[in-house]
PDB file of C-alpha atoms and ligand atoms in Angstrom:
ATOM      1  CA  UNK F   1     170.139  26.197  65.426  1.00 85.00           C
ATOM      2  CA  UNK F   2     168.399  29.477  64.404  1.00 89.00           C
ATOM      3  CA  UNK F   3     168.782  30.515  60.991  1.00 96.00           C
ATOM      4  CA  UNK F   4     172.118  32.523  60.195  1.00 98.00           C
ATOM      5  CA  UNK F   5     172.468  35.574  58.817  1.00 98.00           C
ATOM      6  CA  UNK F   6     174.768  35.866  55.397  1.00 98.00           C
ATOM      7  CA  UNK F   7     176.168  39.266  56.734  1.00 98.00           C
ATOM      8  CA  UNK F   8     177.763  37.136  60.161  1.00 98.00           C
ATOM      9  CA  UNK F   9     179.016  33.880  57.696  1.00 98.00           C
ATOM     10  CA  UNK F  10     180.437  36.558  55.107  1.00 98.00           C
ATOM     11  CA  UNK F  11     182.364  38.379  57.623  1.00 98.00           C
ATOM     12  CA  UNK F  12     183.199  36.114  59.533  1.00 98.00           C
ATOM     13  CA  UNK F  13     184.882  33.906  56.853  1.00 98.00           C
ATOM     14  CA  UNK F  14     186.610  37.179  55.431  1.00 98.00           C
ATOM     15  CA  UNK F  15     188.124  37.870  58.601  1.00 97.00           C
ATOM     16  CA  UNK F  16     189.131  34.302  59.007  1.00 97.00           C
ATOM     17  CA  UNK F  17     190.578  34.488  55.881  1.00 97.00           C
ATOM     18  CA  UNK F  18     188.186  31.649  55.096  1.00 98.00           C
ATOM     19  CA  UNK F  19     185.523  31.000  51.642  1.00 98.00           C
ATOM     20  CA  UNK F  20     181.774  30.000  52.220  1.00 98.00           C
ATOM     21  CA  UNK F  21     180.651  28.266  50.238  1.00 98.00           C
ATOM     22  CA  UNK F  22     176.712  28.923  48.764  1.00 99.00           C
ATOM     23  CA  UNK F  23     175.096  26.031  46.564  1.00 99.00           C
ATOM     24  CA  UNK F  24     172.148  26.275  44.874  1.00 98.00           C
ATOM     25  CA  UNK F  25     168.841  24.526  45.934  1.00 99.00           C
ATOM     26  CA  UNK F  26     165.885  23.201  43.150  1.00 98.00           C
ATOM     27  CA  UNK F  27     164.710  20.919  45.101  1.00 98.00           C
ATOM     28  CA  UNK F  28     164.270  20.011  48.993  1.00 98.00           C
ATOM     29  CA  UNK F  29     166.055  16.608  48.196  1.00 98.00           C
ATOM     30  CA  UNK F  30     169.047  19.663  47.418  1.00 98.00           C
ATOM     31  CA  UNK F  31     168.532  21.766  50.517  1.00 98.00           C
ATOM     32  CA  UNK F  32     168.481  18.281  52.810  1.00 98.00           C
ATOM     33  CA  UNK F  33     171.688  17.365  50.752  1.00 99.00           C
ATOM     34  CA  UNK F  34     173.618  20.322  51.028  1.00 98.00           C
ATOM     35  CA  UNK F  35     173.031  20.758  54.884  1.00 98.00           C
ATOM     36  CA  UNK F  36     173.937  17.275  55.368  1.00 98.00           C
ATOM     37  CA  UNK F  37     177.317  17.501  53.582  1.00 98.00           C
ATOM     38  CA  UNK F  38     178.125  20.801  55.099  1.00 98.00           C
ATOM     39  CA  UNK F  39     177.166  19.166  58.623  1.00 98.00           C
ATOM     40  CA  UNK F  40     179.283  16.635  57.188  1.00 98.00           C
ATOM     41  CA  UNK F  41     182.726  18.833  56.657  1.00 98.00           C
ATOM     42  CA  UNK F  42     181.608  21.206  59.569  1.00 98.00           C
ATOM     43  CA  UNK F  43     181.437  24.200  57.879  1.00 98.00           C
ATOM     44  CA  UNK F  44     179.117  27.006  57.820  1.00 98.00           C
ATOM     45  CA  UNK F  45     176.791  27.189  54.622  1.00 98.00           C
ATOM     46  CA  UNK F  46     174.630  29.275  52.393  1.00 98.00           C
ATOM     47  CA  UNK F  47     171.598  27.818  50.876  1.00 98.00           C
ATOM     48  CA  UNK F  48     170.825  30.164  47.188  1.00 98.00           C
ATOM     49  CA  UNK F  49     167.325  30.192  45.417  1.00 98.00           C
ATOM     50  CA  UNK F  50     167.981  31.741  42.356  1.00 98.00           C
ATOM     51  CA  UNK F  51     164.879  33.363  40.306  1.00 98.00           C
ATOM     52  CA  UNK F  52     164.906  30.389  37.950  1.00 98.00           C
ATOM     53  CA  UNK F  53     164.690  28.265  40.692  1.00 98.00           C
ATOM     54  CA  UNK F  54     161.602  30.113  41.923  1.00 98.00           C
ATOM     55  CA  UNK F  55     160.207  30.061  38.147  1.00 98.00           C
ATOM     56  CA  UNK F  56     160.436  26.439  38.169  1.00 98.00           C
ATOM     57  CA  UNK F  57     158.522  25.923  41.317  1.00 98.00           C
ATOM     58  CA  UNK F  58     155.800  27.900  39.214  1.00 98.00           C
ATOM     59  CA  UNK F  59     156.729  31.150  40.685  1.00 98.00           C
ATOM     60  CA  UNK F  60     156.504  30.749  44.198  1.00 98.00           C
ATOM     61  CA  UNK F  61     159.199  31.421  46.139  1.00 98.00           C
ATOM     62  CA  UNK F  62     157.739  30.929  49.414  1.00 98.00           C
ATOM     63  CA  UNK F  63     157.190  26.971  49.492  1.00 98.00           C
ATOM     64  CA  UNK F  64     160.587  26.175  48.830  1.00 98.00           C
ATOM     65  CA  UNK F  65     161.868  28.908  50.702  1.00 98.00           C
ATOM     66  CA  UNK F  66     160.090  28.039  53.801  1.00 98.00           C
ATOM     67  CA  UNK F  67     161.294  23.954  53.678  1.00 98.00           C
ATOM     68  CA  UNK F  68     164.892  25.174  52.761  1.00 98.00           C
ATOM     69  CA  UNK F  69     164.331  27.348  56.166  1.00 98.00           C
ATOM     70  CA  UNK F  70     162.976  24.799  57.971  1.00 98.00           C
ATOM     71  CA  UNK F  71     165.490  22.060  56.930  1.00 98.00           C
ATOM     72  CA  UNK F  72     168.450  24.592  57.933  1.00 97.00           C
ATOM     73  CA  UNK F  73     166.876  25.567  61.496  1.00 95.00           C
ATOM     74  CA  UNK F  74     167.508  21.597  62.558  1.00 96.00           C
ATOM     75  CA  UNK F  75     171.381  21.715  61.294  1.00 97.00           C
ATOM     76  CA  UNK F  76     174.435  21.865  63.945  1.00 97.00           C
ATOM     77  CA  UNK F  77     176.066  24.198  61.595  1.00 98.00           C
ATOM     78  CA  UNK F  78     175.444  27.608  60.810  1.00 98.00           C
ATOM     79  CA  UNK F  79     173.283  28.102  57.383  1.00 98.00           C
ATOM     80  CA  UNK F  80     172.289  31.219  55.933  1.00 98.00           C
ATOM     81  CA  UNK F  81     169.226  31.925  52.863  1.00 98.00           C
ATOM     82  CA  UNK F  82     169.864  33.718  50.119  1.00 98.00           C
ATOM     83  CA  UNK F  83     168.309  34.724  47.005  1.00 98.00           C
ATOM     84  CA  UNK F  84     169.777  34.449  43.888  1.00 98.00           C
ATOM     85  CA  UNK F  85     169.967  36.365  40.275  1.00 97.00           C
ATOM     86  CA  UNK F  86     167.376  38.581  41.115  1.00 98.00           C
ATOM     87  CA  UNK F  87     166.328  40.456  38.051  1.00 97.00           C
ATOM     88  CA  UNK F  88     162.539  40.738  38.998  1.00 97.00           C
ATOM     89  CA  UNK F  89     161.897  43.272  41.505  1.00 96.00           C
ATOM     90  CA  UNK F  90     158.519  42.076  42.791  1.00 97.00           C
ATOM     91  CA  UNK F  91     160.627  39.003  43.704  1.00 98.00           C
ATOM     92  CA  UNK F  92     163.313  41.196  44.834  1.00 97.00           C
ATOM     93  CA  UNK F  93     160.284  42.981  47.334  1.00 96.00           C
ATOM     94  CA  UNK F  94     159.244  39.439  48.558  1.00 95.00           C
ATOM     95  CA  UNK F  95     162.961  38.470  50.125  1.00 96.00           C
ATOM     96  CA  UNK F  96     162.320  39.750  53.702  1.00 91.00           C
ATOM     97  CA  UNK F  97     159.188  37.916  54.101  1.00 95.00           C
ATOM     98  CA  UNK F  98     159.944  34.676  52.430  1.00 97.00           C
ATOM     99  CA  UNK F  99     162.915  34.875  55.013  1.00 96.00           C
ATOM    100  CA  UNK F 100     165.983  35.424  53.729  1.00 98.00           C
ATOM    101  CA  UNK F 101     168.820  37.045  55.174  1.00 98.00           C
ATOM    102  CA  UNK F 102     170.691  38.272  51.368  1.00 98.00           C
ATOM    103  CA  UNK F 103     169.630  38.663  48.407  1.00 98.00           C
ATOM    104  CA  UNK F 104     171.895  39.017  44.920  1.00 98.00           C
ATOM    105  CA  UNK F 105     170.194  41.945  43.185  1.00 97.00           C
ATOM    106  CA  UNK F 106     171.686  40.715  39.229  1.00 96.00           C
ATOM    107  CA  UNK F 107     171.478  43.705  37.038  1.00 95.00           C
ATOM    108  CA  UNK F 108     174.822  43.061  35.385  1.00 91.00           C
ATOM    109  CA  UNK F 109     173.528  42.409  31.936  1.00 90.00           C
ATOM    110  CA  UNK F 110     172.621  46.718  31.769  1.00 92.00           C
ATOM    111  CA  UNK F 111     175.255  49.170  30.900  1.00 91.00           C
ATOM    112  CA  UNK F 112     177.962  50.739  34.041  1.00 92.00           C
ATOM    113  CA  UNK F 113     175.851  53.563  34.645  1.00 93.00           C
ATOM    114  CA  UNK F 114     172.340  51.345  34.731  1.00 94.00           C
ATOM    115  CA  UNK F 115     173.731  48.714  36.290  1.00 95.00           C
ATOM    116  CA  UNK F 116     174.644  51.521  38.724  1.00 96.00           C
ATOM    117  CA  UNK F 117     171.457  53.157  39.060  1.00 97.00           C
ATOM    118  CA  UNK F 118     169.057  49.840  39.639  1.00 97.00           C
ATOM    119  CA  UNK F 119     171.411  48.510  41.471  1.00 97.00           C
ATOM    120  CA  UNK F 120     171.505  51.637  43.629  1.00 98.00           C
ATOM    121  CA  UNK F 121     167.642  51.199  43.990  1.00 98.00           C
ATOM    122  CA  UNK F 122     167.630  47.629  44.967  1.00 98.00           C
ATOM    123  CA  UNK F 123     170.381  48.287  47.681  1.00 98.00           C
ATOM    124  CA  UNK F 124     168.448  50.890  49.389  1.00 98.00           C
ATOM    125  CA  UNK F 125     165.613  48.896  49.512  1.00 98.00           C
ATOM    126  CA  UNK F 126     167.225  46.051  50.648  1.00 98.00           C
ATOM    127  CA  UNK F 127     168.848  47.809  53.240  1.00 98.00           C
ATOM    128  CA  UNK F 128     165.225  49.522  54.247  1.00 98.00           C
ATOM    129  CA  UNK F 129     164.377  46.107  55.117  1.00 98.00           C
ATOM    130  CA  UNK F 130     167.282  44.432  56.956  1.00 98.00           C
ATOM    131  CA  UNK F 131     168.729  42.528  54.062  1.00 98.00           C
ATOM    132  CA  UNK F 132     172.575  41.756  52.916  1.00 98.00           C
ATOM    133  CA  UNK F 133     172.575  42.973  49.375  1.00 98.00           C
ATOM    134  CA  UNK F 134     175.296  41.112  46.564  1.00 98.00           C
ATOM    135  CA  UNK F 135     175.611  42.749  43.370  1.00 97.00           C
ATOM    136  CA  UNK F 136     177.819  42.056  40.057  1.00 95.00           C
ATOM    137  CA  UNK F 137     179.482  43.887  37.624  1.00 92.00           C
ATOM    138  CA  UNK F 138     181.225  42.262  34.405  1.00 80.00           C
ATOM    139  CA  UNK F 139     178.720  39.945  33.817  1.00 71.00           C
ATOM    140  CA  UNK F 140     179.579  35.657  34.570  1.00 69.00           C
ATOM    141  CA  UNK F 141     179.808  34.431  30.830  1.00 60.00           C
ATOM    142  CA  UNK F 142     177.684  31.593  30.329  1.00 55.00           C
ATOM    143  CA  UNK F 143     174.301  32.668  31.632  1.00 53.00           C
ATOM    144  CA  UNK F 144     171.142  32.123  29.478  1.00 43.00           C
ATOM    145  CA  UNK F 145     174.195  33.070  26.644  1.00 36.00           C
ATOM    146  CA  UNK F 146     172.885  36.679  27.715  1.00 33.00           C
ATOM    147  CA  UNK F 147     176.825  37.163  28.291  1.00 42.00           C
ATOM    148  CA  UNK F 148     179.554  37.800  26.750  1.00 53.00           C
ATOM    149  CA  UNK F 149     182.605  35.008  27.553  1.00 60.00           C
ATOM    150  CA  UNK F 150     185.410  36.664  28.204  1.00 76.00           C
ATOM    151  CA  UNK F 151     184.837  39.764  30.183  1.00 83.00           C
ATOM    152  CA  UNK F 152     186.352  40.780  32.847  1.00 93.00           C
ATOM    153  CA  UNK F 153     185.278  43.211  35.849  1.00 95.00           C
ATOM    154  CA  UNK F 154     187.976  46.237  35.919  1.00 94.00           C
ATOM    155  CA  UNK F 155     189.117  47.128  39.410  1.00 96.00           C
ATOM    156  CA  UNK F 156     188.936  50.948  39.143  1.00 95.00           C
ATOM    157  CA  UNK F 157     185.426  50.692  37.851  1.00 95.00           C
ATOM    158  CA  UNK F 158     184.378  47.715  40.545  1.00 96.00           C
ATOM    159  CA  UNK F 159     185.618  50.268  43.613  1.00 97.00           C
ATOM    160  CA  UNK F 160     183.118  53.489  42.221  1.00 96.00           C
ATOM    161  CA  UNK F 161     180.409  50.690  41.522  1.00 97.00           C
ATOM    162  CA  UNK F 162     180.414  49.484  45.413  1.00 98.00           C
ATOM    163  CA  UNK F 163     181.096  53.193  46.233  1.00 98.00           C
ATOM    164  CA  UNK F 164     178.125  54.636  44.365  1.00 97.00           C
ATOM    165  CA  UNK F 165     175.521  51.420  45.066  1.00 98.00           C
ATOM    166  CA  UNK F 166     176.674  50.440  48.487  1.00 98.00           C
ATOM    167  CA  UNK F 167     176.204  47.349  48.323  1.00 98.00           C
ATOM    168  CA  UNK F 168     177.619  44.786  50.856  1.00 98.00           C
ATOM    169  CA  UNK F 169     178.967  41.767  48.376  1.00 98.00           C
ATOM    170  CA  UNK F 170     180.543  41.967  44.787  1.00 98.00           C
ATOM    171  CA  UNK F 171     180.410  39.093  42.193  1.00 97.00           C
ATOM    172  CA  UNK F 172     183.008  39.456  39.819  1.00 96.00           C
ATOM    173  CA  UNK F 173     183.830  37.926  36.405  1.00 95.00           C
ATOM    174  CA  UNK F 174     187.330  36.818  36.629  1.00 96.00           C
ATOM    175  CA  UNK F 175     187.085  33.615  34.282  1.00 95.00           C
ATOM    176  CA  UNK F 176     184.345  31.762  35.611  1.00 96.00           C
ATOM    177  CA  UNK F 177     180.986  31.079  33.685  1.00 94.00           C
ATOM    178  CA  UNK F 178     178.076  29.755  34.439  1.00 95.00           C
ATOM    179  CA  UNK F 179     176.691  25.838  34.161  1.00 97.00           C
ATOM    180  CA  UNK F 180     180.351  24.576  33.160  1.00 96.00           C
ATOM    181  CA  UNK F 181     179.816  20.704  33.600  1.00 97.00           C
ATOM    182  CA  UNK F 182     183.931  20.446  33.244  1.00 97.00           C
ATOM    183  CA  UNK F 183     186.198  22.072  35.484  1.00 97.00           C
ATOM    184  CA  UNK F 184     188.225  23.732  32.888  1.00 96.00           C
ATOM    185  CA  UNK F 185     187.862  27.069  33.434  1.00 96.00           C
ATOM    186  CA  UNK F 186     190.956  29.271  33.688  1.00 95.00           C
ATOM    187  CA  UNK F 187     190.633  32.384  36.590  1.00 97.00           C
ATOM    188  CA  UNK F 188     192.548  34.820  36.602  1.00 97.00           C
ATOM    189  CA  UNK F 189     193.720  35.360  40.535  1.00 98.00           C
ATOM    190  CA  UNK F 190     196.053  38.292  40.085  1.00 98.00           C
ATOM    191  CA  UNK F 191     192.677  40.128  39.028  1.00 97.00           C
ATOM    192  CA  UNK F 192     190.945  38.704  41.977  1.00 98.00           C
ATOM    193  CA  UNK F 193     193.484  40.312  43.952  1.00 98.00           C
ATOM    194  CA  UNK F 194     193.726  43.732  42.270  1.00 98.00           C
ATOM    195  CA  UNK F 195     189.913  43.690  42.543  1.00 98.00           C
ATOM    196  CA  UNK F 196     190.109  42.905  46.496  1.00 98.00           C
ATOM    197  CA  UNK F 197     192.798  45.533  47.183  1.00 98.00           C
ATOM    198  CA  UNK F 198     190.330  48.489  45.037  1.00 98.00           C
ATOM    199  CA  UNK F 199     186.947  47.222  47.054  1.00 97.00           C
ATOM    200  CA  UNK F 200     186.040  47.573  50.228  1.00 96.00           C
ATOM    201  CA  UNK F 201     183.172  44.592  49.971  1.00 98.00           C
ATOM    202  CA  UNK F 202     183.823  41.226  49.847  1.00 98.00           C
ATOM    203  CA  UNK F 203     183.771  39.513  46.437  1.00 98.00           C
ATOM    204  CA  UNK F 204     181.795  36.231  44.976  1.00 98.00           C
ATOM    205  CA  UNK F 205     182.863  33.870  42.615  1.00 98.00           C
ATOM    206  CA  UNK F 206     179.909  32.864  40.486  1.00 97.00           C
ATOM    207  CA  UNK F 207     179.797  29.861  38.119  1.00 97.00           C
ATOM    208  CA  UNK F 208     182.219  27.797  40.154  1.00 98.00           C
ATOM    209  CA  UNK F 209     181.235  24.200  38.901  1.00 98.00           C
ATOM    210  CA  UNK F 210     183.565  24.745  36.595  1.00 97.00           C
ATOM    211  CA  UNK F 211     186.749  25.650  38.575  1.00 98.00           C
ATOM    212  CA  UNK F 212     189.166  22.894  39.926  1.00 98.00           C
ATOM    213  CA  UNK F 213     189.712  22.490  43.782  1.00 98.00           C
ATOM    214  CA  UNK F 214     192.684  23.879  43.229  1.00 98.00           C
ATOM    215  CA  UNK F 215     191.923  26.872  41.605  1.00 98.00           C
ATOM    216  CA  UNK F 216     189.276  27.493  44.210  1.00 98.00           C
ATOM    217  CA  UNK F 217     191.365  27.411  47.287  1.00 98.00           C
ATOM    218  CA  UNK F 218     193.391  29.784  45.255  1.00 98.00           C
ATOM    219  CA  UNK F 219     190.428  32.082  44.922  1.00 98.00           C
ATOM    220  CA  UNK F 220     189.896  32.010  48.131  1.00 98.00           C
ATOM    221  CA  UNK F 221     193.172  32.609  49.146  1.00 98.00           C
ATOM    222  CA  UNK F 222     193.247  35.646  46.626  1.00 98.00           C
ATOM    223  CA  UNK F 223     190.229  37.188  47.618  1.00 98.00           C
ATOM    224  CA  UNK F 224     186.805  35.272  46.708  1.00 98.00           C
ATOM    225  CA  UNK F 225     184.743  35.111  49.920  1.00 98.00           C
ATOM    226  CA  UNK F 226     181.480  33.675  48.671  1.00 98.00           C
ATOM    227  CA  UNK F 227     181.883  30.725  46.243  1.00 98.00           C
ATOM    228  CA  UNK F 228     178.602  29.912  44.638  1.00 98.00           C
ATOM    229  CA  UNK F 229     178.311  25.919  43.223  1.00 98.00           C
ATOM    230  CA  UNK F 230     175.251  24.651  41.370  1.00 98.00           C
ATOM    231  CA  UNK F 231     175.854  22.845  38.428  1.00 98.00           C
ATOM    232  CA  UNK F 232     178.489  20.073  40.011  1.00 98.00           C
ATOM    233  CA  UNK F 233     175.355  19.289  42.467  1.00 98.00           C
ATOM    234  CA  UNK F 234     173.097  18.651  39.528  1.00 98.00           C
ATOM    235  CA  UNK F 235     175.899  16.735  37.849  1.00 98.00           C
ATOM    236  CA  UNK F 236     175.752  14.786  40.555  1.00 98.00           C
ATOM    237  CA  UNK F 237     172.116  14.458  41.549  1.00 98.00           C
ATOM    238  CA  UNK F 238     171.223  13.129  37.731  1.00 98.00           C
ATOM    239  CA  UNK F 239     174.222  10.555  37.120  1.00 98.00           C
ATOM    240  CA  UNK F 240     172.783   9.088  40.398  1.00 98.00           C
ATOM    241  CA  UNK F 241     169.267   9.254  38.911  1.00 98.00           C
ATOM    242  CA  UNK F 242     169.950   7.967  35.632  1.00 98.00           C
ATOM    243  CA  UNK F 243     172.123   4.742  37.341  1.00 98.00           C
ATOM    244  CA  UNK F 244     169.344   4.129  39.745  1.00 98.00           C
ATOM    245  CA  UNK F 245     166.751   4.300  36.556  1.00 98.00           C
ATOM    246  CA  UNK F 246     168.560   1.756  34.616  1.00 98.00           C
ATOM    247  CA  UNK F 247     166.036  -1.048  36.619  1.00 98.00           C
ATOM    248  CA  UNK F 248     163.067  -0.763  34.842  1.00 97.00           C
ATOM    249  CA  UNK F 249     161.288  -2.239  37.102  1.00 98.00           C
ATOM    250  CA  UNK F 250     161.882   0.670  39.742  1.00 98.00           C
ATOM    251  CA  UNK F 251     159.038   2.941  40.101  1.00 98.00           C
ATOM    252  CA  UNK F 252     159.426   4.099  43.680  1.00 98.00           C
ATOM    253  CA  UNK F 253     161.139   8.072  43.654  1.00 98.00           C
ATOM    254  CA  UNK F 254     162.818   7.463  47.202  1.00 98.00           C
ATOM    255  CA  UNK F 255     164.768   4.807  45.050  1.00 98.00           C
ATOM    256  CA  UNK F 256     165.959   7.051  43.126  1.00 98.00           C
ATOM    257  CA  UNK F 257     165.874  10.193  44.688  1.00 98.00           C
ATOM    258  CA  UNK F 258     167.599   9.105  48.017  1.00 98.00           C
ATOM    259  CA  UNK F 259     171.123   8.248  45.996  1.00 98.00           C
ATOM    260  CA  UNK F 260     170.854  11.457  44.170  1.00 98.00           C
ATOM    261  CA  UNK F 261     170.798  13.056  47.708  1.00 99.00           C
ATOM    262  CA  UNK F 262     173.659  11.086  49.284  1.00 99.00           C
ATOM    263  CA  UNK F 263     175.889  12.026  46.186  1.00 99.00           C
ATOM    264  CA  UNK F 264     175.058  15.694  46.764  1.00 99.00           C
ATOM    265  CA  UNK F 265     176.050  15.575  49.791  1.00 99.00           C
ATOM    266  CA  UNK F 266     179.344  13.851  49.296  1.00 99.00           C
ATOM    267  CA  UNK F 267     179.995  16.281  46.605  1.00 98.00           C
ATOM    268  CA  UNK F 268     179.150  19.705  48.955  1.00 99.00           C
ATOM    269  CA  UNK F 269     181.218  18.032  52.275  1.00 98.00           C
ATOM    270  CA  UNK F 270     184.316  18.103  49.622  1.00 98.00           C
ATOM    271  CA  UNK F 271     183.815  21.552  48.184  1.00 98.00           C
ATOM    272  CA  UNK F 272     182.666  23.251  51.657  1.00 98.00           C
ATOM    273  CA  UNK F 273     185.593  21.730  53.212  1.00 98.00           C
ATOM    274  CA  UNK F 274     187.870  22.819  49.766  1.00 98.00           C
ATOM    275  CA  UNK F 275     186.416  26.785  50.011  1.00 98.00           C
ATOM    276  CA  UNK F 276     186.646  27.225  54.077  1.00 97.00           C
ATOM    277  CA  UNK F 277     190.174  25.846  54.350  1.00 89.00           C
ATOM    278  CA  UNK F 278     191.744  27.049  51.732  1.00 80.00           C
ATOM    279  CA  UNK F 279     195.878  27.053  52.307  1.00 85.00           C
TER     280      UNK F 279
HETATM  281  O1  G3H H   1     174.746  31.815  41.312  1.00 50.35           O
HETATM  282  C1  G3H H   1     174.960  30.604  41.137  1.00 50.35           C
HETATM  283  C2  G3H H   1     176.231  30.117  40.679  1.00 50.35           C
HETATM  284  O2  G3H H   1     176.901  31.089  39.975  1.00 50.35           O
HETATM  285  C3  G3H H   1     176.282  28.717  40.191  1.00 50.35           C
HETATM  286  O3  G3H H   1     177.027  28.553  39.019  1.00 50.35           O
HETATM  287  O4  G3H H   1     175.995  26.400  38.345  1.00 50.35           O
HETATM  288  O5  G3H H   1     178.008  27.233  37.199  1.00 50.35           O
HETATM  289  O6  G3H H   1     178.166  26.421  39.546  1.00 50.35           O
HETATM  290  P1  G3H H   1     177.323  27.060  38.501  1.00 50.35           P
HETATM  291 ZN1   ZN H   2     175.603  32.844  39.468  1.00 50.35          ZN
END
């Protein structure tokens, strides 16, 4: 199947009432994994590359981009590429090309009215070149500690921010934080909702590793959309490494590598299935 857009899974799950879920991919072994598990539950998917991501792959975003691509045009389910925490805009300018469909433009750690402004800027551009564009205001506690834990996005001033930016997805801080490796974290869904009712774009839950499969069916069902996952993967992905290292004698990194992949992808059938169904 062609490459989906993340405009057609976005709307498509809002209408439905539906959450998509979007994981984060480091690796191919995590882009094989997650389409697998979300061939697995049947659900649509986004595949993320977030500017770290591309940093570790020493900067180049178009290797990893173009396997994750390639790896999601042989699924039977409908997978989308985005890019993630985009602070740099020369990455920002290579999104089109590398082929993705979104991209989240993340200049939440600036003040309203510069957060406003760039954000403005990378919308347009975005736009100019056939892209969906997420934003976030309130910063996610938790990422790089560049955030403040705690803070929540205010409705009134989330509705002028998608008003004045235009742009076409909004994460929101609503008690999530990033690269929780316990699911303790405590949102706040009457927020969600207020948010939802003041903005006309869908919203996105970021940091959701740490956020029970409870809570995030009730996310969903307050007014999340997108529901990005990274950290649970990795959680994942290492215990299976570190158990499959405990032979010494094991120096082959299929051994290894291929149980880290099946428990990915056992852990992303659960939580696409938990996000796109979520009464
Ligand atoms: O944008 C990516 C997500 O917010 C992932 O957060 O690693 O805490 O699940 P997480
Ligand atoms: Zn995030």
């Amino acid at each position: 199947m062609p490459l989906a857009g993340t405009r057609q899974l976005m709307e498509a799950a809002r209408s439905a009432g539906r959450g998509v879920a979007a994981f984060n991919v480091i690796t191919v072994e995590h882009a094989e994994a997650i389409t697998a598990g979300a061939e697995a539950a049947g659900t649509p998917v986004i595949l993320q590359i977030s500017e770290n991501a591309v940093a570790y792959h020493n900067g180049k975003v178009l290797p990893i981009a173009a396997a994750s691509a390639a790896i999601a045009a042989e699924a039977r389910i409908e997978v989308s590429l985005h890019l993630d925490h985009v602070e740099d805009e020369q990455l920002l300018h290579r999104a089109a090309d590398a082929g993705f469909s979104s991209v989240m433009h993340d200049a939440s750690k600036l003040d309203f009215a510069d957060n406003v402004a760039a954000t403005r800027s990378a919308a347009r551009w975005g736009h100019d070149h056939g892209l969906y564009v997420e934003a976030e205001l309130g910063a996610v506690g938790g990422k790089g500690g560049a955030h403040t834990p705690g803070v929540r996005t205010d409705p009134d001033e989330a509705a002028r921010f998608v008003t004045d930016t235009e742009v076409d997805a909004l994460a929101v801080a609503v008690g999530s934080s990033h690269a929780m490796t316990e699911r303790t974290a405590s949102l706040d869904f009457d927020l969600i909702t207020e948010i939802r009712d003041a903005v006309p774009a869908p919203l996105v839950l970021h940091g959701s590793s740490g956020v029970a499969d409870t809570d995030l069916r009730a996310a969903v069902r307050s007014g999340i959309v997108k529901v990005n996952i990274g950290t649970i993967l990795n959680v994942a992905f290492t215990g299976a490494v570190r158990q499959a290292l405990a032979d010494p004698s094991l120096v082959d990194p299929r051994k290894y590598l291929g149980p880290a992949r099946a428990d990915v992808a056992a852990v992303v059938e659960r939580l696409a299935a938990t996000v796109s169904c979520p009464a």
